[in-house]
Amino acid sequence: MSNRVPSRVRIYEVGPRDGLQNESRLLPAAEKIAVLNLLSRSGLDAIEVTSFVNPKWIPQLADAEEVASKIDRVPGVTYSCLVPNRQGLERALAAGMREVAVFLSASETHNKKNVNKTITETLAAFEEVVTPASEQGVRVRAYVSTVYGCPYEGKVDPQKVVALTEELLRRGVYQISLGDTIGVATPLQVKDLLERVLKVAPLEALAMHFHDTRGTALANVFAGLELGIATVDSAIGGLGGCPYAPGAAGNLATEDLLYMLHGMGIETGVVLEAIIDCSIKMAALVGHELPSKMLRAAIGTRSRGK
Ligand code: HMG
Ligand code: MG
């Protein structure tokens, strides 16, 4: 294996946010809190809890205050949430959040549909978030969506992603998660983009975020691991999608990622069986099967063992 492959990977669990924002059943806050409390005890050290966005845009997460203020906060676990603007930051701080994430797209059309602003206006709105958050000791992460392709514009110029990464770092975010929002990337494309971005960003400032729409997410993760990137976003069960990206399927499933990483001897600190338990609970709550392959295999093994 390439000597740049990290020996430990940080998993950033986004299921409660990126997953649930796309579900047709609106889960009651108590059900979300129950899953979040299980996730907190699975060994994960980074969990995205919810979004403080306009509830008319994302009704699935309209209970952000209740969820964020009532979850058990396990020491050592970082809890984060999406905030698009100052109003979102104020709501998040009032609910006890100590890490937040801003988000924008590398393509204008997706950005406009997602946040009703141009990319330039969106960056300007971050000014209202990053400085006040940092002044209060709250860390800010950033997502750049559609970095490998846009549902409306098709190809995205990798240099746009490089320029946005540089700009976001200059504005003071600690990490940038590069999102394959609609799951179109393939490994050599990932390698090419990440090599370009690594010319302007240190390794620890980058995270990978793949949706598994076409089954390439794990191969794409491996391409990034070979470059030394050691933070990967994923969602339990492979929940997820973006309501403003037609055709976007679920995120890379946390248990599929764990199986691959642990099988290669890469540590995560996360207990695979505990994540399987969370996914089984989540599938019952959302009322449909979840796409993770590891989940299906584990359910099969458990039922044969009975
Ligand atoms: P807007 O309508 O242009 O906002 O929405 P506005 O500033 O003109 O305000 C309009 C109304 O929204 C006002 O209320 C504000 O108070 C309210 P009204 O006077 O009409 O009653 N408002 C808010 N309410 C609560 N919380 C707030 C907030 N801000 C304004 N923070 C806005 C602009 C950005 C708010 C809106 O477009 C929005 O909420 N968008 C959210 C979209 C979203 O969450 N998309 C999914 C997440 S991104 C994603 O999934 C991709 C990712 O996973 C990475 C990847 O896969 O690539 C991260
Ligand atoms: Mg996403």
Short mmCIF file of C-alpha atoms and ligand atoms in Angstrom, two decimals:
data_model
loop_
_atom_site.label_atom_id
_atom_site.label_comp_id
_atom_site.label_asym_id
_atom_site.label_seq_id
_atom_site.Cartn_x
_atom_site.Cartn_y
_atom_site.Cartn_z
CA MET A 1 0.00 0.00 0.00
CA SER A 2 1.17 3.53 -0.73
CA ASN A 3 3.03 4.92 2.28
CA ARG A 4 0.80 7.98 2.22
CA VAL A 5 -2.30 5.93 3.15
CA PRO A 6 -3.12 7.13 6.69
CA SER A 7 -2.98 4.64 9.56
CA ARG A 8 -6.01 6.31 11.17
CA VAL A 9 -9.05 7.88 9.52
CA ARG A 10 -11.55 10.24 11.11
CA ILE A 11 -15.13 9.46 10.14
CA TYR A 12 -17.49 12.42 10.07
CA GLU A 13 -20.99 10.98 10.44
CA VAL A 14 -23.52 13.03 8.46
CA GLY A 15 -26.54 10.70 8.47
CA PRO A 16 -28.66 12.66 10.96
CA ARG A 17 -28.29 15.76 8.74
CA ASP A 18 -27.44 14.82 5.14
CA GLY A 19 -29.45 11.62 5.47
CA LEU A 20 -32.61 12.84 7.13
CA GLN A 21 -32.87 16.05 5.06
CA ASN A 22 -33.88 13.84 2.14
CA GLU A 23 -36.41 11.52 3.80
CA SER A 24 -40.09 11.84 3.03
CA ARG A 25 -41.13 10.75 6.55
CA LEU A 26 -40.58 13.57 9.05
CA LEU A 27 -39.09 11.90 12.10
CA PRO A 28 -40.15 13.23 15.52
CA ALA A 29 -37.29 14.89 17.41
CA ALA A 30 -37.31 12.15 20.07
CA GLU A 31 -36.57 9.49 17.44
CA LYS A 32 -33.66 11.50 16.02
CA ILE A 33 -32.30 12.07 19.52
CA ALA A 34 -32.47 8.32 20.26
CA VAL A 35 -30.34 7.50 17.18
CA LEU A 36 -27.94 10.38 17.86
CA ASN A 37 -27.43 9.10 21.42
CA LEU A 38 -26.61 5.64 20.05
CA LEU A 39 -24.19 7.17 17.52
CA SER A 40 -22.48 9.08 20.32
CA ARG A 41 -21.62 5.76 21.94
CA SER A 42 -20.35 4.00 18.81
CA GLY A 43 -16.81 5.36 18.97
CA LEU A 44 -17.47 8.11 16.40
CA ASP A 45 -15.84 11.39 17.34
CA ALA A 46 -17.58 13.67 14.81
CA ILE A 47 -21.34 13.76 14.28
CA GLU A 48 -23.33 16.24 12.22
CA VAL A 49 -26.53 16.64 14.16
CA THR A 50 -28.84 18.84 12.08
CA SER A 51 -29.12 22.08 10.03
CA PHE A 52 -30.12 25.55 11.16
CA VAL A 53 -31.47 26.53 7.74
CA ASN A 54 -34.83 27.95 6.72
CA PRO A 55 -37.36 25.27 7.83
CA LYS A 56 -39.47 26.06 4.79
CA TRP A 57 -36.57 24.86 2.63
CA ILE A 58 -35.76 21.77 4.71
CA PRO A 59 -38.83 20.85 6.80
CA GLN A 60 -37.22 17.54 7.79
CA LEU A 61 -34.83 19.46 10.08
CA ALA A 62 -37.24 22.09 11.37
CA ASP A 63 -36.73 20.73 14.90
CA ALA A 64 -33.01 21.62 14.92
CA GLU A 65 -33.20 23.50 18.26
CA GLU A 66 -34.91 20.67 20.07
CA VAL A 67 -32.59 17.99 18.69
CA ALA A 68 -29.38 19.96 19.26
CA SER A 69 -30.29 21.00 22.78
CA LYS A 70 -31.58 17.64 24.00
CA ILE A 71 -28.97 15.13 22.73
CA ASP A 72 -26.51 13.65 25.22
CA ARG A 73 -23.12 15.22 24.60
CA VAL A 74 -20.47 12.58 25.14
CA PRO A 75 -17.04 14.02 26.03
CA GLY A 76 -14.60 13.70 23.15
CA VAL A 77 -17.31 13.77 20.50
CA THR A 78 -17.58 16.85 18.26
CA TYR A 79 -21.16 17.76 17.36
CA SER A 80 -21.66 19.93 14.31
CA CYS A 81 -24.47 21.37 12.19
CA LEU A 82 -25.03 23.31 8.97
CA VAL A 83 -25.55 27.07 9.14
CA PRO A 84 -26.06 29.19 6.02
CA ASN A 85 -25.98 32.67 7.59
CA ARG A 86 -25.94 34.74 10.78
CA GLN A 87 -29.49 33.69 11.70
CA GLY A 88 -28.41 30.06 11.46
CA LEU A 89 -25.32 30.71 13.58
CA GLU A 90 -27.32 32.46 16.29
CA ARG A 91 -29.81 29.60 16.43
CA ALA A 92 -26.99 27.05 16.57
CA LEU A 93 -25.13 28.85 19.36
CA ALA A 94 -28.33 29.20 21.39
CA ALA A 95 -28.82 25.43 21.07
CA GLY A 96 -25.32 24.79 22.45
CA MET A 97 -23.44 23.98 19.23
CA ARG A 98 -19.65 24.43 19.37
CA GLU A 99 -18.85 23.55 15.75
CA VAL A 100 -20.73 24.68 12.65
CA ALA A 101 -20.40 24.19 8.91
CA VAL A 102 -21.05 26.63 6.08
CA PHE A 103 -21.81 25.33 2.59
CA LEU A 104 -21.72 26.41 -1.03
CA SER A 105 -21.36 24.82 -4.46
CA ALA A 106 -18.65 24.94 -7.08
CA SER A 107 -21.35 25.41 -9.75
CA GLU A 108 -23.55 28.52 -9.89
CA THR A 109 -26.84 26.80 -10.76
CA HIS A 110 -26.71 24.29 -7.90
CA ASN A 111 -25.65 27.04 -5.53
CA LYS A 112 -28.57 29.25 -6.56
CA LYS A 113 -31.08 26.40 -6.18
CA ASN A 114 -29.63 25.37 -2.82
CA VAL A 115 -29.21 28.73 -1.08
CA ASN A 116 -30.88 31.25 -3.38
CA LYS A 117 -27.66 33.22 -3.89
CA THR A 118 -24.74 33.48 -6.29
CA ILE A 119 -21.45 31.97 -5.17
CA THR A 120 -20.07 35.47 -4.53
CA GLU A 121 -23.10 36.41 -2.38
CA THR A 122 -22.78 33.12 -0.49
CA LEU A 123 -19.12 33.77 0.32
CA ALA A 124 -20.10 37.24 1.54
CA ALA A 125 -22.75 35.71 3.85
CA PHE A 126 -20.02 33.47 5.36
CA GLU A 127 -18.41 36.64 6.70
CA GLU A 128 -21.37 36.86 9.11
CA VAL A 129 -20.66 33.33 10.30
CA VAL A 130 -16.91 32.65 10.33
CA THR A 131 -15.67 35.71 12.25
CA PRO A 132 -18.38 35.78 14.98
CA ALA A 133 -18.11 32.00 15.41
CA SER A 134 -14.31 32.07 15.67
CA GLU A 135 -14.49 34.93 18.19
CA GLN A 136 -16.54 32.63 20.43
CA GLY A 137 -14.16 29.70 19.98
CA VAL A 138 -16.58 27.85 17.68
CA ARG A 139 -14.85 26.00 14.86
CA VAL A 140 -16.13 26.39 11.32
CA ARG A 141 -16.01 23.70 8.68
CA ALA A 142 -17.04 24.26 5.05
CA TYR A 143 -18.58 22.12 2.36
CA VAL A 144 -18.00 22.68 -1.32
CA SER A 145 -20.67 20.76 -3.26
CA THR A 146 -20.75 19.56 -6.88
CA VAL A 147 -16.94 19.49 -7.11
CA TYR A 148 -16.94 16.54 -9.53
CA GLY A 149 -20.08 17.42 -11.47
CA CYS A 150 -23.28 19.43 -11.25
CA PRO A 151 -26.81 18.12 -11.88
CA TYR A 152 -27.60 21.28 -13.88
CA GLU A 153 -24.30 22.29 -15.49
CA GLY A 154 -22.53 18.95 -15.95
CA LYS A 155 -18.71 19.25 -15.83
CA VAL A 156 -17.18 21.53 -13.20
CA ASP A 157 -13.79 23.16 -13.74
CA PRO A 158 -11.39 21.76 -11.09
CA GLN A 159 -9.65 25.15 -10.90
CA LYS A 160 -12.91 26.61 -9.52
CA VAL A 161 -12.70 24.11 -6.67
CA VAL A 162 -9.05 25.00 -6.06
CA ALA A 163 -9.91 28.72 -5.99
CA LEU A 164 -12.84 28.19 -3.59
CA THR A 165 -10.69 26.05 -1.30
CA GLU A 166 -8.05 28.79 -1.12
CA GLU A 167 -10.70 31.42 -0.49
CA LEU A 168 -12.38 29.42 2.29
CA LEU A 169 -9.06 28.76 4.04
CA ARG A 170 -8.25 32.48 3.79
CA ARG A 171 -11.60 33.18 5.45
CA GLY A 172 -10.70 30.98 8.42
CA VAL A 173 -12.51 27.65 8.08
CA TYR A 174 -10.51 24.76 9.57
CA GLN A 175 -11.53 22.09 7.09
CA ILE A 176 -13.15 21.84 3.67
CA SER A 177 -15.22 18.84 2.75
CA LEU A 178 -15.23 18.34 -1.01
CA GLY A 179 -18.62 16.97 -2.03
CA ASP A 180 -19.55 14.67 -4.88
CA THR A 181 -23.16 15.71 -4.38
CA ILE A 182 -24.62 13.58 -7.16
CA GLY A 183 -22.15 10.69 -7.03
CA VAL A 184 -20.59 10.98 -10.48
CA ALA A 185 -16.89 10.90 -9.62
CA THR A 186 -14.48 8.12 -10.54
CA PRO A 187 -11.13 7.44 -8.83
CA LEU A 188 -8.69 8.98 -11.31
CA GLN A 189 -10.83 12.13 -11.44
CA VAL A 190 -10.73 12.24 -7.65
CA LYS A 191 -6.95 11.84 -7.67
CA ASP A 192 -6.58 14.61 -10.24
CA LEU A 193 -8.80 17.06 -8.34
CA LEU A 194 -7.31 16.32 -4.93
CA GLU A 195 -3.73 16.62 -6.22
CA ARG A 196 -4.61 20.09 -7.51
CA VAL A 197 -6.31 21.10 -4.27
CA LEU A 198 -3.39 19.79 -2.20
CA LYS A 199 -1.20 22.42 -3.85
CA VAL A 200 -3.15 25.09 -1.91
CA ALA A 201 -4.40 23.21 1.18
CA PRO A 202 -2.70 21.08 3.84
CA LEU A 203 -3.82 17.45 4.15
CA GLU A 204 -5.61 17.95 7.46
CA ALA A 205 -7.69 20.78 5.96
CA LEU A 206 -9.40 18.41 3.51
CA ALA A 207 -12.21 15.90 3.86
CA MET A 208 -13.89 13.68 1.29
CA HIS A 209 -17.69 13.53 0.90
CA PHE A 210 -19.06 11.05 -1.61
CA HIS A 211 -22.60 10.11 -2.50
CA ASP A 212 -22.76 6.52 -3.72
CA THR A 213 -25.21 7.06 -6.58
CA ARG A 214 -23.25 4.99 -9.08
CA GLY A 215 -21.35 2.66 -6.73
CA THR A 216 -17.99 4.44 -7.00
CA ALA A 217 -17.79 5.99 -3.52
CA LEU A 218 -15.46 3.46 -1.87
CA ALA A 219 -13.09 3.41 -4.85
CA ASN A 220 -13.07 7.21 -4.71
CA VAL A 221 -12.26 7.18 -1.00
CA PHE A 222 -9.32 4.88 -1.68
CA ALA A 223 -8.00 7.30 -4.30
CA GLY A 224 -8.03 10.07 -1.66
CA LEU A 225 -6.50 7.84 1.02
CA GLU A 226 -3.57 7.16 -1.29
CA LEU A 227 -2.91 10.90 -1.27
CA GLY A 228 -2.99 10.91 2.54
CA ILE A 229 -6.43 12.44 3.15
CA ALA A 230 -7.63 11.18 6.51
CA THR A 231 -11.15 12.58 7.05
CA VAL A 232 -14.11 10.96 5.32
CA ASP A 233 -17.80 11.89 5.61
CA SER A 234 -20.36 9.08 5.55
CA ALA A 235 -23.90 8.31 6.67
CA ILE A 236 -25.25 5.32 8.56
CA GLY A 237 -26.96 2.86 6.27
CA GLY A 238 -26.11 5.02 3.24
CA LEU A 239 -28.97 7.41 4.02
CA GLY A 240 -29.14 10.65 2.18
CA GLY A 241 -29.19 12.93 -0.80
CA CYS A 242 -29.56 16.60 -1.54
CA PRO A 243 -33.11 17.92 -1.99
CA TYR A 244 -31.75 20.46 -4.49
CA ALA A 245 -29.81 17.92 -6.58
CA PRO A 246 -32.19 15.69 -8.52
CA GLY A 247 -30.99 12.10 -8.70
CA ALA A 248 -28.59 12.42 -5.77
CA ALA A 249 -28.70 9.09 -3.94
CA GLY A 250 -27.46 8.28 -0.48
CA ASN A 251 -24.11 9.08 1.05
CA LEU A 252 -21.39 6.51 1.24
CA ALA A 253 -22.56 4.20 4.05
CA THR A 254 -20.56 4.44 7.27
CA GLU A 255 -20.57 0.65 7.76
CA ASP A 256 -19.33 0.03 4.19
CA LEU A 257 -16.52 2.50 4.79
CA LEU A 258 -15.66 0.96 8.17
CA TYR A 259 -15.52 -2.54 6.71
CA MET A 260 -13.07 -1.40 4.04
CA LEU A 261 -10.89 0.67 6.37
CA HIS A 262 -10.71 -1.90 9.15
CA GLY A 263 -10.05 -4.65 6.60
CA MET A 264 -7.00 -2.68 5.42
CA GLY A 265 -5.77 -2.26 9.00
CA ILE A 266 -6.72 1.43 9.16
CA GLU A 267 -7.98 2.49 12.59
CA THR A 268 -11.08 4.61 13.10
CA GLY A 269 -12.00 4.09 16.75
CA VAL A 270 -15.54 3.26 15.60
CA VAL A 271 -17.21 -0.04 16.48
CA LEU A 272 -18.70 -1.52 13.30
CA GLU A 273 -21.37 -3.55 15.14
CA ALA A 274 -22.53 -0.43 16.99
CA ILE A 275 -22.99 1.38 13.66
CA ILE A 276 -24.95 -1.61 12.32
CA ASP A 277 -27.26 -1.31 15.34
CA CYS A 278 -27.77 2.41 14.59
CA SER A 279 -28.57 1.66 10.94
CA ILE A 280 -31.07 -1.06 11.85
CA LYS A 281 -32.81 1.40 14.17
CA MET A 282 -32.74 4.16 11.56
CA ALA A 283 -34.19 1.88 8.85
CA ALA A 284 -37.11 1.08 11.16
CA LEU A 285 -37.68 4.79 11.83
CA VAL A 286 -37.56 5.97 8.21
CA GLY A 287 -39.69 3.00 7.20
CA HIS A 288 -37.62 1.55 4.37
CA GLU A 289 -34.50 -0.51 3.77
CA LEU A 290 -31.21 1.38 3.64
CA PRO A 291 -28.82 0.80 0.74
CA SER A 292 -25.65 -0.19 2.65
CA LYS A 293 -24.22 -3.49 1.46
CA MET A 294 -22.42 -4.14 4.76
CA LEU A 295 -25.72 -3.63 6.56
CA ARG A 296 -27.43 -6.26 4.41
CA ALA A 297 -24.55 -8.70 4.97
CA ALA A 298 -24.60 -8.09 8.73
CA ILE A 299 -28.35 -8.60 8.96
CA GLY A 300 -27.92 -11.87 7.05
CA THR A 301 -25.12 -13.04 9.37
CA ARG A 302 -27.07 -12.07 12.48
CA SER A 303 -30.21 -13.88 11.34
CA ARG A 304 -28.24 -17.05 10.47
CA GLY A 305 -26.59 -16.89 13.89
CA LYS A 306 -29.94 -16.94 15.70
P1 HMG B 1 -33.79 32.91 1.39
O1 HMG B 1 -35.23 32.61 1.26
O2 HMG B 1 -33.07 33.49 0.23
O3 HMG B 1 -33.47 33.74 2.73
O4 HMG B 1 -33.07 31.56 1.80
P2 HMG B 1 -33.65 35.19 3.16
O5 HMG B 1 -32.39 35.58 3.87
O6 HMG B 1 -34.17 36.04 2.04
O7 HMG B 1 -34.83 35.03 4.24
C1 HMG B 1 -36.10 34.53 3.88
C2 HMG B 1 -36.75 33.87 5.07
O8 HMG B 1 -35.92 32.79 5.52
C3 HMG B 1 -36.96 34.81 6.27
O9 HMG B 1 -38.18 34.38 6.93
C4 HMG B 1 -35.81 34.44 7.18
O10 HMG B 1 -36.08 34.67 8.53
C5 HMG B 1 -35.68 32.94 6.91
P3 HMG B 1 -39.59 35.10 6.60
O11 HMG B 1 -39.35 36.54 6.90
O12 HMG B 1 -39.86 34.81 5.16
O13 HMG B 1 -40.51 34.37 7.55
N1 HMG B 1 -34.33 32.44 7.21
C6 HMG B 1 -34.07 31.52 8.16
N2 HMG B 1 -34.88 30.85 9.00
C7 HMG B 1 -34.28 30.00 9.86
N3 HMG B 1 -32.93 29.76 9.86
C8 HMG B 1 -32.12 30.41 9.03
C9 HMG B 1 -32.69 31.34 8.14
N4 HMG B 1 -32.16 32.15 7.19
C10 HMG B 1 -33.18 32.82 6.64
N5 HMG B 1 -30.80 30.17 9.06
C11 HMG B 1 -31.40 30.24 2.86
C12 HMG B 1 -31.68 31.47 2.03
C13 HMG B 1 -29.91 29.96 2.76
C14 HMG B 1 -31.79 30.50 4.29
C15 HMG B 1 -32.22 29.05 2.29
O14 HMG B 1 -31.93 28.95 0.92
C16 HMG B 1 -31.95 27.75 2.96
O15 HMG B 1 -32.29 27.56 4.10
N6 HMG B 1 -31.34 26.80 2.23
C17 HMG B 1 -30.98 25.50 2.80
C18 HMG B 1 -30.66 24.53 1.75
C19 HMG B 1 -30.13 23.25 2.36
O16 HMG B 1 -30.10 23.06 3.56
N7 HMG B 1 -29.70 22.32 1.46
C20 HMG B 1 -29.17 21.06 1.85
C21 HMG B 1 -27.84 21.15 2.50
S1 HMG B 1 -26.47 21.26 1.38
C22 HMG B 1 -26.08 19.61 1.00
O17 HMG B 1 -26.81 18.72 1.32
C23 HMG B 1 -24.76 19.30 0.33
C24 HMG B 1 -23.72 18.72 1.29
O18 HMG B 1 -24.17 17.52 1.90
C25 HMG B 1 -22.41 18.44 0.56
C26 HMG B 1 -22.60 17.62 -0.74
O19 HMG B 1 -23.21 16.54 -0.72
O20 HMG B 1 -22.09 18.11 -1.75
C27 HMG B 1 -23.39 19.72 2.41
MG MG B 2 -24.07 15.54 0.89
#
